[in-house]
CSV table of C-alpha atoms in Angstrom, one decimal:
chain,number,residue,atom,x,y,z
A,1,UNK,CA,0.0,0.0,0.0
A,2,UNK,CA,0.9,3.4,-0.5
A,3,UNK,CA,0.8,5.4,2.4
A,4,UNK,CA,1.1,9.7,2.4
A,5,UNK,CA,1.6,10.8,5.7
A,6,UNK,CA,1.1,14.1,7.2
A,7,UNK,CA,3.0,15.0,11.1
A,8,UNK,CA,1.6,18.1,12.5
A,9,UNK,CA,4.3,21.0,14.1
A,10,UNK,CA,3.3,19.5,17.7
A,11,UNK,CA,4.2,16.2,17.0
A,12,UNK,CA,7.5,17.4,16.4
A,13,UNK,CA,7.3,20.5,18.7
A,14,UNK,CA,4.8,20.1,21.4
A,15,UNK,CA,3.3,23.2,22.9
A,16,UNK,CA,5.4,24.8,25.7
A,17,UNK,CA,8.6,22.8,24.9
A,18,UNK,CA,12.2,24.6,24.3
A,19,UNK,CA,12.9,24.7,20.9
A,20,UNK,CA,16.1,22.8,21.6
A,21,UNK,CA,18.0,20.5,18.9
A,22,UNK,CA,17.6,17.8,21.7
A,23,UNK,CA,13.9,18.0,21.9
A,24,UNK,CA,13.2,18.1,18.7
A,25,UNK,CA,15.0,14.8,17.9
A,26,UNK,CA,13.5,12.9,20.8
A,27,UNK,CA,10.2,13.9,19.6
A,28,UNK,CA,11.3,12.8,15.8
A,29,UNK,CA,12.2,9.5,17.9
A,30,UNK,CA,9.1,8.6,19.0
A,31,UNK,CA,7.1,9.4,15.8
A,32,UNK,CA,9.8,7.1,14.5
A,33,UNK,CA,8.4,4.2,16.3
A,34,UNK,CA,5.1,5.0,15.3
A,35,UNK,CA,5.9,4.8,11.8
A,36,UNK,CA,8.8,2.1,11.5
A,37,UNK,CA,6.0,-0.6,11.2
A,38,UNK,CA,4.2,1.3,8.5
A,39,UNK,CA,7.6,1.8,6.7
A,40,UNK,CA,8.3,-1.8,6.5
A,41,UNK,CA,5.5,-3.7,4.8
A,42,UNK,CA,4.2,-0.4,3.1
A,43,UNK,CA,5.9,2.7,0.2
A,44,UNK,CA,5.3,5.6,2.8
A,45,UNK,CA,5.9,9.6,1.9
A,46,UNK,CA,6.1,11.5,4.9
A,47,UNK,CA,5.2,15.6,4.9
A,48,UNK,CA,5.8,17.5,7.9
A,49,UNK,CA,4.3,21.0,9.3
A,50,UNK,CA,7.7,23.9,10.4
A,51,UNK,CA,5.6,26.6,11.8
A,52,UNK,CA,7.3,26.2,15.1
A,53,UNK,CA,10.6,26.0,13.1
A,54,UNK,CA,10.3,28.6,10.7
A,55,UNK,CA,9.1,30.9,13.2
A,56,UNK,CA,12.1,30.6,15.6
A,57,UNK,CA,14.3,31.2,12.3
A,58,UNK,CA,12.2,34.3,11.7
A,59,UNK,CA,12.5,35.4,14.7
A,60,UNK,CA,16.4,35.1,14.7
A,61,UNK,CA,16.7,37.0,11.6
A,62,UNK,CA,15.2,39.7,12.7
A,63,UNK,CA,17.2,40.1,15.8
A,64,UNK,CA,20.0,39.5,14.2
A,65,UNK,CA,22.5,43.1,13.8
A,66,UNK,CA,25.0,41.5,11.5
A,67,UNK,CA,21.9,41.4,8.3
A,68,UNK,CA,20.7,44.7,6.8
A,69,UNK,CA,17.6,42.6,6.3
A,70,UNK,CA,15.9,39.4,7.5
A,71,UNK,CA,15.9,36.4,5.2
A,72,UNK,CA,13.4,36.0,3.3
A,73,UNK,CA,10.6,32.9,4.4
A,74,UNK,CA,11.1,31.2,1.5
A,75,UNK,CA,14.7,30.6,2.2
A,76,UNK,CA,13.8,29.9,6.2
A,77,UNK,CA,11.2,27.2,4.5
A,78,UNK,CA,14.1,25.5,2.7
A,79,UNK,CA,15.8,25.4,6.1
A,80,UNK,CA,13.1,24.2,8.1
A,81,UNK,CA,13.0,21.4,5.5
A,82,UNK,CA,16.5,20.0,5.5
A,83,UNK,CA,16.8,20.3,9.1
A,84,UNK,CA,13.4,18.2,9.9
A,85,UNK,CA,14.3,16.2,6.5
A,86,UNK,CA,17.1,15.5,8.3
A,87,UNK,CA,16.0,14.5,11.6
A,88,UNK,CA,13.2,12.2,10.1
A,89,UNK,CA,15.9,10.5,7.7
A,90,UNK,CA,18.5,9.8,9.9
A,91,UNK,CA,15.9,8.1,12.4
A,92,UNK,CA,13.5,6.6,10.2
A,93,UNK,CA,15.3,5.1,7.0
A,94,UNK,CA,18.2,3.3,9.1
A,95,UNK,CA,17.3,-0.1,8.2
A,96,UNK,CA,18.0,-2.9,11.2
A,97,UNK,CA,18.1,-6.4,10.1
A,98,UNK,CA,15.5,-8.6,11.4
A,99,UNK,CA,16.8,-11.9,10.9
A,100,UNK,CA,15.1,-15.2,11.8
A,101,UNK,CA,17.5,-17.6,14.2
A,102,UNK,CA,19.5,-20.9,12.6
A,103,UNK,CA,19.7,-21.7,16.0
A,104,UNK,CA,19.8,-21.1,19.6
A,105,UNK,CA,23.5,-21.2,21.1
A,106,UNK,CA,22.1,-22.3,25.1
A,107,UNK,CA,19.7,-24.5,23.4
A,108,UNK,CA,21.3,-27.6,25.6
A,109,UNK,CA,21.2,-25.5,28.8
A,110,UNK,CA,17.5,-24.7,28.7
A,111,UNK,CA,16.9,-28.4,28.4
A,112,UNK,CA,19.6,-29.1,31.4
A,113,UNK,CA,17.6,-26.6,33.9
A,114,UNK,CA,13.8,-27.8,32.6
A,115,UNK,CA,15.3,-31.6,33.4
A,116,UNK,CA,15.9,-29.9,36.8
A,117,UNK,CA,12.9,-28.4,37.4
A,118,UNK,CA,14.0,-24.8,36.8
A,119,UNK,CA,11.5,-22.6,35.2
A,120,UNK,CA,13.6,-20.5,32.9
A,121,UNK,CA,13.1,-17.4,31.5
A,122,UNK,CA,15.6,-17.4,28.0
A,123,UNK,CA,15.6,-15.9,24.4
A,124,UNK,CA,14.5,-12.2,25.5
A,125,UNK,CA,13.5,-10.0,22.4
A,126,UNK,CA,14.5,-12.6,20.4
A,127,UNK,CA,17.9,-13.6,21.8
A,128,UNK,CA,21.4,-11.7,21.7
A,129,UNK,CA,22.4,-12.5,17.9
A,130,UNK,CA,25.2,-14.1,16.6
A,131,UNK,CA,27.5,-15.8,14.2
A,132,UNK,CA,29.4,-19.1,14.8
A,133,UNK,CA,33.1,-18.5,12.8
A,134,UNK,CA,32.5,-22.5,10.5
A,135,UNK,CA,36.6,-23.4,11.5
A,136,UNK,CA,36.6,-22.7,15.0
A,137,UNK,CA,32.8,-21.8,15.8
A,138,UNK,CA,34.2,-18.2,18.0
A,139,UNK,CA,30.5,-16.8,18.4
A,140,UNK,CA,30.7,-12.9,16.8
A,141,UNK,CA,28.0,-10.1,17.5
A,142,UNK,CA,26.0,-9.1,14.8
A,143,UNK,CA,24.3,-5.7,14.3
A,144,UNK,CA,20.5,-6.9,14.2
A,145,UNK,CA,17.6,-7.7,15.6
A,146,UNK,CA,16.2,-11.3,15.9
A,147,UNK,CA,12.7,-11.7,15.8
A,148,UNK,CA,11.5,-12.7,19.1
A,149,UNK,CA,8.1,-14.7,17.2
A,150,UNK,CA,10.1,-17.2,15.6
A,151,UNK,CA,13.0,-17.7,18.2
A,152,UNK,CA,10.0,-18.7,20.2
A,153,UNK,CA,8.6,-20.9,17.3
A,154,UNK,CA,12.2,-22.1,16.9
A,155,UNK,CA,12.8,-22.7,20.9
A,156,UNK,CA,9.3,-24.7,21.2
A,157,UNK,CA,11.1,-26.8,18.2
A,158,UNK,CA,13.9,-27.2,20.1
A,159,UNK,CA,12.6,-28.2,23.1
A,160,UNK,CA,9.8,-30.6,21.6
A,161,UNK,CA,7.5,-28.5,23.4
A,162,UNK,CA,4.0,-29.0,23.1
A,163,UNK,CA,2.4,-26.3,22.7
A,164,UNK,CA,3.3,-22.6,21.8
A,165,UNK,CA,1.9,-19.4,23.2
A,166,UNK,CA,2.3,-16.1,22.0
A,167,UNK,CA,0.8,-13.7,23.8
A,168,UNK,CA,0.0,-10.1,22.9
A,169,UNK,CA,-2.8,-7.4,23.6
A,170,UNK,CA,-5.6,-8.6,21.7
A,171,UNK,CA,-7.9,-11.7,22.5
A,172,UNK,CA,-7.7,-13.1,18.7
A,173,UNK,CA,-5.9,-12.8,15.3
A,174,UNK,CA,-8.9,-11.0,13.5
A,175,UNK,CA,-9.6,-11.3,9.4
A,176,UNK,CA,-10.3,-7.9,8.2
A,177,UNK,CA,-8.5,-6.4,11.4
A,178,UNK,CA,-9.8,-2.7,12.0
A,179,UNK,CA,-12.8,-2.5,9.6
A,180,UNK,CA,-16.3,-3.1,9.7
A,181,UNK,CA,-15.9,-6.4,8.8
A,182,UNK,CA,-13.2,-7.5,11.3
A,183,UNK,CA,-14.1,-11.4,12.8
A,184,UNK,CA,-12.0,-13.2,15.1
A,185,UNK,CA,-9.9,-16.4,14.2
A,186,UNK,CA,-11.1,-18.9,16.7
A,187,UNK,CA,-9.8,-22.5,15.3
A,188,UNK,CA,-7.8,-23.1,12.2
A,189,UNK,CA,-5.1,-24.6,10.3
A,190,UNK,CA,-1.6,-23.2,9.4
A,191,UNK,CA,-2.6,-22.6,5.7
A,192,UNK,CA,-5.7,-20.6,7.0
A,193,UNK,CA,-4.2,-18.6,9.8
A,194,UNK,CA,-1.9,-17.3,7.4
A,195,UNK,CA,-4.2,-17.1,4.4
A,196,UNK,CA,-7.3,-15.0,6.9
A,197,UNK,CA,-4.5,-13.1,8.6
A,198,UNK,CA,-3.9,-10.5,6.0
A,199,UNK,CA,-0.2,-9.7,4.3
A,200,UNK,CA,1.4,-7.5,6.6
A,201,UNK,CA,1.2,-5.6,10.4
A,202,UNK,CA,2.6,-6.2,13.7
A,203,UNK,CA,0.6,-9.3,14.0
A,204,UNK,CA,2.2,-11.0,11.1
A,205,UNK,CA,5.6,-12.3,12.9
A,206,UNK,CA,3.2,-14.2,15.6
A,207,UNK,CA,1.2,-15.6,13.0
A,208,UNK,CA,3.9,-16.8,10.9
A,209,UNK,CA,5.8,-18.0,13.7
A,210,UNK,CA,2.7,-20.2,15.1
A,211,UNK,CA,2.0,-21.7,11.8
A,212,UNK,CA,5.6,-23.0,11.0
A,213,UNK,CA,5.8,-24.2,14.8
A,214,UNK,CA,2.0,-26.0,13.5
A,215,UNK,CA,3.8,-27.0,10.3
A,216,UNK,CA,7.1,-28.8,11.9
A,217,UNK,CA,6.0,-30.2,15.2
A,218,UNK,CA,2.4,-31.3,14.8
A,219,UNK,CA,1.8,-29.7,18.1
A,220,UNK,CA,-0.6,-26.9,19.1
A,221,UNK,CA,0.0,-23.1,19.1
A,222,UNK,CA,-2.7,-20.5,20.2
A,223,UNK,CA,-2.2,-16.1,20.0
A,224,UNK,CA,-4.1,-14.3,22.0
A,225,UNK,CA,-4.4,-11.9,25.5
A,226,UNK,CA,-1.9,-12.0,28.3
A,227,UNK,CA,-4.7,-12.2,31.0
A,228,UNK,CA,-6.4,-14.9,29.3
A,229,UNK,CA,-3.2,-17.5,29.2
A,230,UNK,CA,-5.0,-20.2,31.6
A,231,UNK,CA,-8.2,-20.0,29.1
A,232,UNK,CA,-6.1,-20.1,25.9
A,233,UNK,CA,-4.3,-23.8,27.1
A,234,UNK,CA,-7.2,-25.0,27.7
A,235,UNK,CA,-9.3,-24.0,24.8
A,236,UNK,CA,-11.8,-21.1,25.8
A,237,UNK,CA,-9.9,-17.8,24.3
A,238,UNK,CA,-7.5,-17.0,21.8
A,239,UNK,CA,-6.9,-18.3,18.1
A,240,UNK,CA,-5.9,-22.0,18.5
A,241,UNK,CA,-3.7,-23.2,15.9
A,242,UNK,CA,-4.0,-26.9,14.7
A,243,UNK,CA,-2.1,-29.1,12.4
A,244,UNK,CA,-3.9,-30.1,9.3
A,245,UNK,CA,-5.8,-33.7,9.2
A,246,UNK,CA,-5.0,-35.7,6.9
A,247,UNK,CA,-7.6,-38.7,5.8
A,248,UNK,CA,-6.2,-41.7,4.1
């Protein structure tokens, strides 16, 4: 989809704030996030307002005793631009890998401390990722970002668990999310989760990564609310996700 958007002068100044460099930056930050996830799956043109901007530079050139006249707005316009230009390109169009895992390094310790009766708490936000060198297997950082869904998937893989749980802030994967026609997804197949989940959005990682879980282990997966975990296991909330039967 292609996607105009439009950022009003307080979402990048908000009333009452100093019109520091600083400020300004940490609110282009947070717009940022707001629009990273729209950026990946979508072409997006962003337009932004400079009245805050172009008024501080006005005001400047007036003041200022060195100019026998101020500039001109057009020319503080094409200021305002490349500075917010600036701001919104430097934080928005650095692109972070988001690589799915080969594996998972502590794989053999999780299953040491489950075999112990530890509950363990591993893989956060996808896990610290890596490369193994092939000669001598010295683990090297990588600058990225694992996805956290299928290092999940992966881990349940690993640890022939049986089910998978991915929990999030909505009760059910939806078809049609957000529009008149929205319905929830209350018991299906891999091949229909990810056919009735629609192309693209921030619930697309946990729907992929329960259907491939689905796919390779034969086991159950459900996605749904974090309050409702007891009622998901045991079948009364969330989008349960079943392997495929196959009749002879």
């Amino acid at each position: 989809m292609r996607i105009v958007v439009a950022l009003g002068g307080n979402v990048l100044l908000h009333r009452g704030e100093r019109p520091d460099a600083a400020v300004q930056q940490a609110n282009v930050e947070r717009a940022v996030i707001a629009l990273a996830p729209l950026a990946k799956d979508n072409e997006l043109v962003i337009t932004h307002a400079n009245g805050p901007q172009i008024g501080l530079l006005a005001m400047e050139s007036v003041s200022e005793p060195a100019l026998s006249a101020p500039y001109p707005l057009d020319i503080l316009g094409a200021q305002t631009q490349g500075m917010i230009g600036s701001l919104l390109a430097r934080s928005l169009r650095r692109v972070v890998p988001s690589p799915a895992p080969e594996g998972i390094v502590e794989a053999d310790t999780v299953h040491a401390l489950l075999d112990s009766g530890a509950l363990v708490v591993c893989c956060g936000g996808g896990g610290v990722p890596v490369t193994s060198d092939r000669i001598t297997g010295e683990l090297t950082g990588v600058e990225a970002v694992v996805d956290k869904d299928l290092t999940a998937a992966f881990l349940a893989e690993e640890l022939k668990a049986d089910f998978l749980l991915i929990l999030t802030d909505v009760p059910n994967v939806y078809t049609d999310f957000g529009t008149p026609r929205q319905r929830p997804l209350l018991d299906v197949t891999p091949a229909q989760l990810l056919d009735r989940a629609g192309p693209a959005g921030p619930m697309r990682p946990k729907v992929e990564a329960a259907a491939r879980f689905v796919d390779r282990t034969g086991a159950l997966a459900a996605i749904g609310a974090l309050d409702a975990a007891y009622a998901i296991v045991h079948g009364t909330s969330g989008t349960l996700v079943r392997p495929q039967l196959v009749f002879e």
